[in-house]
Each structure stands twice: as C-alpha cells, then as structure tokens.
Amino acid sequence: MSDAREPVRALILFGPPGSGKGTQAKLIQDCLRIPHISTGDMLRDRMRHSDDLGEVIRRLVDNGDLVTDELVNQMVDERIGQADCAAGFILDGYPRTLSQAGAICQRLAEQSIAWLVVHLKVDYNVIIRRLAGRRHCLECGAVFNLESNPPKAAGVCDVCGNPLTVREDDREQVVRKRLESYDARTRPLLEFFSAEGSAFYEVDGADAPPPQIAMRICELIRNTNGE
Ligand code: ADP
C-alpha cells in the first residue's frame, strides 16, 4: 500500500484508446512539471537502434505482442531513477500486466514514493464517435477531427492540400475490438490497485475541455498531498 505520509510523486494513468490519455499526460506534465514516461514511446525510441535488442522489441511491437515484463520493468526502473524524476513522474502505458503492477508497487514502496492511480473514463460511444471522426493526412501527418477540429474544406488537408483518409484502426468495428481488448487487459489491473488500497480515482475524461480535466487530476494530487 502506498504510504500516506509521503507526498504523491507517481501518477499512474490508465485510459482506453481515444480517451485523450496522451493529451492529459502532456497537460499534467506541464502543470506539475514532472516528466511523462510512456513505455510505448520509450520502446519506439529503443527500436530505432538497429541492434539485437532493438530488433527483438520491433518484432514484438509490430506483432501487437507485449514486450517482456523483465525488459519493461528494467527500462522503467532505470528511467524513474533519473534526476528529472526526483520531484515525480507520470506513468503512461505501464503497468500493463499484473506482474508489472506488482513490480512497480514494490519498487515505489521501497523508495517511499507514494502513488496515485487515475482511470480516465470515457463513454465508449463517445470514443467511437471521436475516433470515427478522425481524418489523417498521409502526406504531412496532420490530424483533423470532423467534430472538434474539422478541415476547412471537407476531405482536404489544410496544411498541404492532399486528400484526408480514415486510419484503418479508427474504423468502428476495429475501435470496438480495441476497446474490448483494453477492458479485458485493464480490468485486472484496476482491481489490483483497488484491492491493494492505492489512492485510486476514476475521472470523467469527456465532460469538460482537456485542460479542465487535467486541472482536476492535478488538484487530486495536490489535495492528496494536503497542498
Ligand atoms: P497502444 O496504446 O496503442 O498499445 P503504446 O504506445 O502504449 O500504444 O504501446 C505500443 C506497444 O509497445 C504495445 O503494443 C506493446 O507492444 C509495447 N508496450 C508498451 N508498453 C508496454 C508495457 N508496459 N509492457 C509491455 N509492452 C509494452
């Protein structure tokens, strides 16, 4: 269990695809001035080294498989030991398995780092609508949204004028599958953190603009720390 006497320094962020988790992590990073640690980003970075380890990671990630617990635990362990994490950090995409959850809790407890878990909740129909409205420009990488950020001319990229496309994994059937798999994968982790007695909050990720939602999460941490 996290030690209530220690100020919360680790934020463990969960949220389904399309919940705006990445956006929240960045906003919270700016607000609390603590680094955002995304294991997905770290692994993609590591994949760029074309050595044996980079290749092993690439094969797993490209297959949609998880990288081994041992490797990810070690990577996170090293990362959170760095100087810029001294005041705190945000974990995004980690832990992803019960074994990772056990490892991080043990590591944080050993270092007297208290943690707080936030599950960003967004109605799945809202997510499906959000993702189905996304339009990508394959030419320059710009992303639009028919509801929140429409292109000036329908179907055409504002930036470079090329046609916009729907990404295969944003199509409704695929999104439903991704959400189901998120649920199956994440439920045991959320149960683990609740049972373990962690400070655990479900935060509505869709009832306000992203900066307001981030503010609420920052407030949760500050309130827990009695600030
Ligand atoms: P997504 O949310 O689409 O899965 P991420 O950027 O979080 O994207 O992760 C990309 C890939 O990196 C995952 O599919 C998985 O192969 C690997 N990965 C990321 N985090 C972990 C983790 N904690 N444990 C194992 N593999 C991970």
Short mmCIF file of C-alpha atoms and ligand atoms in Angstrom, two decimals:
data_model
loop_
_atom_site.label_atom_id
_atom_site.label_comp_id
_atom_site.label_asym_id
_atom_site.label_seq_id
_atom_site.Cartn_x
_atom_site.Cartn_y
_atom_site.Cartn_z
CA MET A 1 0.00 0.00 0.00
CA SER A 2 1.26 3.50 -0.72
CA ASP A 3 2.44 5.36 2.35
CA ALA A 4 0.02 8.19 3.12
CA ARG A 5 2.73 10.15 4.92
CA GLU A 6 4.78 10.54 1.76
CA PRO A 7 3.64 13.09 -0.84
CA VAL A 8 2.35 11.52 -4.03
CA ARG A 9 5.12 11.57 -6.60
CA ALA A 10 3.97 8.90 -9.05
CA LEU A 11 0.84 9.24 -11.13
CA ILE A 12 -0.23 6.01 -12.81
CA LEU A 13 -2.55 6.91 -15.64
CA PHE A 14 -4.96 4.48 -17.31
CA GLY A 15 -7.39 5.24 -20.10
CA PRO A 16 -8.82 3.47 -23.12
CA PRO A 17 -7.67 4.33 -26.65
CA GLY A 18 -9.40 7.55 -27.65
CA SER A 19 -9.85 8.72 -24.05
CA GLY A 20 -7.33 11.53 -24.51
CA LYS A 21 -4.82 9.90 -22.15
CA GLY A 22 -1.82 11.13 -24.14
CA THR A 23 -3.17 14.70 -24.17
CA GLN A 24 -3.84 14.54 -20.43
CA ALA A 25 -0.37 13.22 -19.72
CA LYS A 26 1.17 16.16 -21.58
CA LEU A 27 -1.04 18.73 -19.87
CA ILE A 28 -0.31 17.26 -16.43
CA GLN A 29 3.38 17.19 -17.25
CA ASP A 30 3.27 20.93 -17.96
CA CYS A 31 1.11 21.70 -14.95
CA LEU A 32 3.11 19.73 -12.35
CA ARG A 33 6.48 19.99 -14.13
CA ILE A 34 7.14 16.28 -13.88
CA PRO A 35 8.12 14.03 -16.81
CA HIS A 36 5.65 11.94 -18.77
CA ILE A 37 7.01 8.41 -19.08
CA SER A 38 5.33 6.45 -21.85
CA THR A 39 6.64 2.91 -22.22
CA GLY A 40 5.27 2.85 -25.79
CA ASP A 41 7.39 5.92 -26.66
CA MET A 42 10.43 4.50 -24.87
CA LEU A 43 10.13 1.22 -26.76
CA ARG A 44 9.69 3.00 -30.11
CA ASP A 45 12.80 5.01 -29.29
CA ARG A 46 14.73 1.88 -28.43
CA MET A 47 13.56 0.24 -31.67
CA ARG A 48 15.43 2.90 -33.63
CA HIS A 49 18.72 1.36 -32.52
CA SER A 50 19.17 -1.37 -35.06
CA ASP A 51 20.96 -3.67 -32.61
CA ASP A 52 19.73 -7.07 -31.39
CA LEU A 53 17.60 -5.67 -28.58
CA GLY A 54 16.07 -3.07 -30.91
CA GLU A 55 15.16 -5.84 -33.35
CA VAL A 56 13.64 -8.06 -30.64
CA ILE A 57 11.47 -5.15 -29.49
CA ARG A 58 10.46 -4.28 -33.04
CA ARG A 59 9.31 -7.82 -33.74
CA LEU A 60 7.13 -7.94 -30.61
CA VAL A 61 5.64 -4.47 -31.04
CA ASP A 62 4.96 -4.94 -34.76
CA ASN A 63 3.14 -8.18 -33.92
CA GLY A 64 0.98 -6.42 -31.36
CA ASP A 65 2.61 -8.52 -28.61
CA LEU A 66 3.73 -7.20 -25.27
CA VAL A 67 7.41 -6.76 -24.61
CA THR A 68 8.59 -8.95 -21.72
CA ASP A 69 7.86 -7.79 -18.19
CA GLU A 70 11.52 -8.12 -17.30
CA LEU A 71 12.64 -5.74 -20.02
CA VAL A 72 9.93 -3.14 -19.45
CA ASN A 73 10.37 -3.26 -15.67
CA GLN A 74 14.09 -2.68 -16.06
CA MET A 75 13.56 0.17 -18.52
CA VAL A 76 11.10 1.91 -16.19
CA ASP A 77 13.29 1.24 -13.19
CA GLU A 78 16.20 3.00 -14.85
CA ARG A 79 14.07 5.84 -16.10
CA ILE A 80 12.48 6.70 -12.78
CA GLY A 81 15.90 6.67 -11.14
CA GLN A 82 16.98 9.62 -13.29
CA ALA A 83 17.35 13.06 -11.79
CA ASP A 84 14.38 14.64 -13.59
CA CYS A 85 12.05 12.15 -11.86
CA ALA A 86 13.06 13.22 -8.36
CA ALA A 87 10.04 15.51 -7.97
CA GLY A 88 7.65 12.98 -9.53
CA PHE A 89 6.61 11.39 -12.81
CA ILE A 90 3.63 10.19 -14.82
CA LEU A 91 3.47 6.56 -15.93
CA ASP A 92 1.54 6.01 -19.14
CA GLY A 93 1.16 2.54 -20.68
CA TYR A 94 2.75 0.97 -17.61
CA PRO A 95 1.98 -1.24 -15.76
CA ARG A 96 0.24 -3.36 -18.35
CA THR A 97 0.36 -6.76 -16.64
CA LEU A 98 -0.17 -7.87 -13.05
CA SER A 99 3.46 -8.79 -12.80
CA GLN A 100 4.45 -5.25 -13.88
CA ALA A 101 1.95 -3.83 -11.37
CA GLY A 102 3.49 -5.89 -8.57
CA ALA A 103 6.99 -4.84 -9.62
CA ILE A 104 6.27 -1.12 -9.75
CA CYS A 105 4.42 -1.10 -6.43
CA GLN A 106 7.30 -2.88 -4.77
CA ARG A 107 9.84 -0.52 -6.31
CA LEU A 108 7.88 2.60 -5.34
CA ALA A 109 7.29 1.33 -1.81
CA GLU A 110 10.99 0.56 -1.39
CA GLN A 111 11.80 4.14 -2.32
CA SER A 112 8.99 5.63 -0.21
CA ILE A 113 7.37 7.06 -3.32
CA ALA A 114 3.61 7.33 -2.85
CA TRP A 115 1.47 6.82 -5.93
CA LEU A 116 -1.97 7.71 -7.14
CA VAL A 117 -3.88 5.87 -9.84
CA VAL A 118 -6.24 7.65 -12.23
CA HIS A 119 -8.51 5.85 -14.64
CA LEU A 120 -9.75 8.21 -17.31
CA LYS A 121 -13.29 7.14 -18.09
CA VAL A 122 -15.00 8.00 -21.33
CA ASP A 123 -18.26 6.51 -22.59
CA TYR A 124 -17.39 4.06 -25.34
CA ASN A 125 -19.98 5.57 -27.70
CA VAL A 126 -18.21 8.91 -27.34
CA ILE A 127 -14.86 7.28 -28.11
CA ILE A 128 -16.27 5.55 -31.17
CA ARG A 129 -17.67 8.86 -32.40
CA ARG A 130 -14.40 10.67 -31.69
CA LEU A 131 -12.21 8.13 -33.43
CA ALA A 132 -14.59 7.60 -36.34
CA GLY A 133 -14.41 11.37 -36.94
CA ARG A 134 -10.62 11.43 -37.16
CA ARG A 135 -9.09 12.20 -40.53
CA HIS A 136 -5.41 11.81 -41.28
CA CYS A 137 -3.23 13.29 -43.95
CA LEU A 138 -0.87 10.57 -45.09
CA GLU A 139 1.28 13.17 -46.82
CA CYS A 140 2.17 15.54 -43.96
CA GLY A 141 0.83 13.70 -40.89
CA ALA A 142 -1.75 16.36 -39.90
CA VAL A 143 -4.74 15.03 -37.94
CA PHE A 144 -8.24 16.56 -38.03
CA ASN A 145 -11.50 15.72 -36.33
CA LEU A 146 -14.86 16.26 -38.01
CA GLU A 147 -16.39 17.31 -34.64
CA SER A 148 -13.68 19.17 -32.77
CA ASN A 149 -11.18 20.26 -35.41
CA PRO A 150 -12.65 19.97 -38.92
CA PRO A 151 -10.57 20.72 -42.01
CA LYS A 152 -11.54 23.96 -43.78
CA ALA A 153 -12.55 22.06 -46.93
CA ALA A 154 -14.15 18.63 -46.48
CA GLY A 155 -11.72 15.78 -47.14
CA VAL A 156 -8.74 18.04 -47.86
CA CYS A 157 -5.70 18.71 -45.66
CA ASP A 158 -5.47 22.38 -44.56
CA VAL A 159 -1.71 22.12 -44.36
CA CYS A 160 -0.69 20.55 -47.66
CA GLY A 161 -3.89 20.20 -49.69
CA ASN A 162 -3.71 16.42 -50.07
CA PRO A 163 -6.74 14.14 -49.53
CA LEU A 164 -7.56 13.04 -45.96
CA THR A 165 -8.10 9.39 -45.04
CA VAL A 166 -9.62 7.35 -42.20
CA ARG A 167 -6.99 5.20 -40.48
CA GLU A 168 -7.87 1.51 -40.57
CA ASP A 169 -7.77 1.17 -36.78
CA ASP A 170 -10.15 4.13 -36.33
CA ARG A 171 -12.97 2.28 -38.12
CA GLU A 172 -15.89 1.45 -35.85
CA GLN A 173 -15.53 -2.34 -35.81
CA VAL A 174 -11.82 -2.08 -35.15
CA VAL A 175 -12.34 0.53 -32.43
CA ARG A 176 -14.89 -1.76 -30.71
CA LYS A 177 -12.34 -4.58 -30.75
CA ARG A 178 -9.61 -2.30 -29.35
CA LEU A 179 -11.94 -1.18 -26.56
CA GLU A 180 -12.89 -4.76 -25.70
CA SER A 181 -9.28 -5.77 -25.54
CA TYR A 182 -8.44 -2.69 -23.43
CA ASP A 183 -11.20 -3.69 -21.00
CA ALA A 184 -10.07 -7.28 -20.72
CA ARG A 185 -6.45 -6.26 -20.24
CA THR A 186 -7.04 -3.38 -17.84
CA ARG A 187 -9.79 -4.67 -15.55
CA PRO A 188 -7.44 -6.95 -13.56
CA LEU A 189 -5.02 -4.07 -13.12
CA LEU A 190 -7.69 -1.71 -11.83
CA GLU A 191 -8.89 -4.47 -9.49
CA PHE A 192 -5.32 -4.98 -8.33
CA PHE A 193 -4.87 -1.31 -7.45
CA SER A 194 -8.26 -1.05 -5.70
CA ALA A 195 -7.63 -4.22 -3.69
CA GLU A 196 -4.15 -3.11 -2.82
CA GLY A 197 -5.55 0.05 -1.25
CA SER A 198 -3.90 2.55 -3.61
CA ALA A 199 -5.31 6.04 -3.93
CA PHE A 200 -7.50 5.28 -6.94
CA TYR A 201 -9.75 7.70 -8.82
CA GLU A 202 -11.99 7.40 -11.83
CA VAL A 203 -12.06 10.72 -13.66
CA ASP A 204 -14.57 11.62 -16.35
CA GLY A 205 -12.48 12.25 -19.45
CA ALA A 206 -15.20 13.79 -21.60
CA ASP A 207 -17.35 16.20 -19.62
CA ALA A 208 -15.04 19.22 -19.95
CA PRO A 209 -12.29 20.56 -22.23
CA PRO A 210 -8.95 18.72 -21.81
CA PRO A 211 -7.20 21.49 -19.79
CA GLN A 212 -10.00 21.42 -17.20
CA ILE A 213 -9.79 17.66 -16.88
CA ALA A 214 -6.03 17.90 -16.42
CA MET A 215 -6.56 20.56 -13.76
CA ARG A 216 -8.86 18.19 -11.85
CA ILE A 217 -6.22 15.48 -11.89
CA CYS A 218 -3.54 17.90 -10.71
CA GLU A 219 -5.91 19.02 -7.93
CA LEU A 220 -6.44 15.40 -6.86
CA ILE A 221 -2.71 15.06 -6.38
CA ARG A 222 -2.36 18.38 -4.59
CA ASN A 223 -5.31 17.61 -2.32
CA THR A 224 -3.93 14.17 -1.51
CA ASN A 225 -0.69 15.89 -0.57
CA GLY A 226 -2.58 18.38 1.58
CA GLU A 227 -1.35 21.35 -0.50
P1 ADP B 1 -1.07 1.36 -27.60
O1 ADP B 1 -1.76 2.11 -26.51
O2 ADP B 1 -1.63 1.57 -28.94
O3 ADP B 1 -0.85 -0.10 -27.25
P2 ADP B 1 1.60 2.19 -26.76
O4 ADP B 1 2.37 3.29 -27.38
O5 ADP B 1 1.23 2.34 -25.33
O6 ADP B 1 0.38 2.01 -27.72
O7 ADP B 1 2.42 0.83 -26.88
C1 ADP B 1 2.88 0.35 -28.12
C2 ADP B 1 3.41 -1.07 -27.98
O8 ADP B 1 4.55 -1.07 -27.12
C3 ADP B 1 2.45 -2.06 -27.33
O9 ADP B 1 1.56 -2.62 -28.25
C4 ADP B 1 3.41 -3.10 -26.77
O10 ADP B 1 3.90 -3.95 -27.80
C5 ADP B 1 4.56 -2.25 -26.29
N1 ADP B 1 4.40 -1.83 -24.88
C6 ADP B 1 4.13 -0.56 -24.42
N2 ADP B 1 4.06 -0.55 -23.07
C7 ADP B 1 4.28 -1.82 -22.66
C8 ADP B 1 4.32 -2.45 -21.39
N3 ADP B 1 4.11 -1.78 -20.26
N4 ADP B 1 4.58 -3.80 -21.35
C9 ADP B 1 4.80 -4.49 -22.47
N5 ADP B 1 4.77 -3.97 -23.71
C10 ADP B 1 4.51 -2.64 -23.82
#
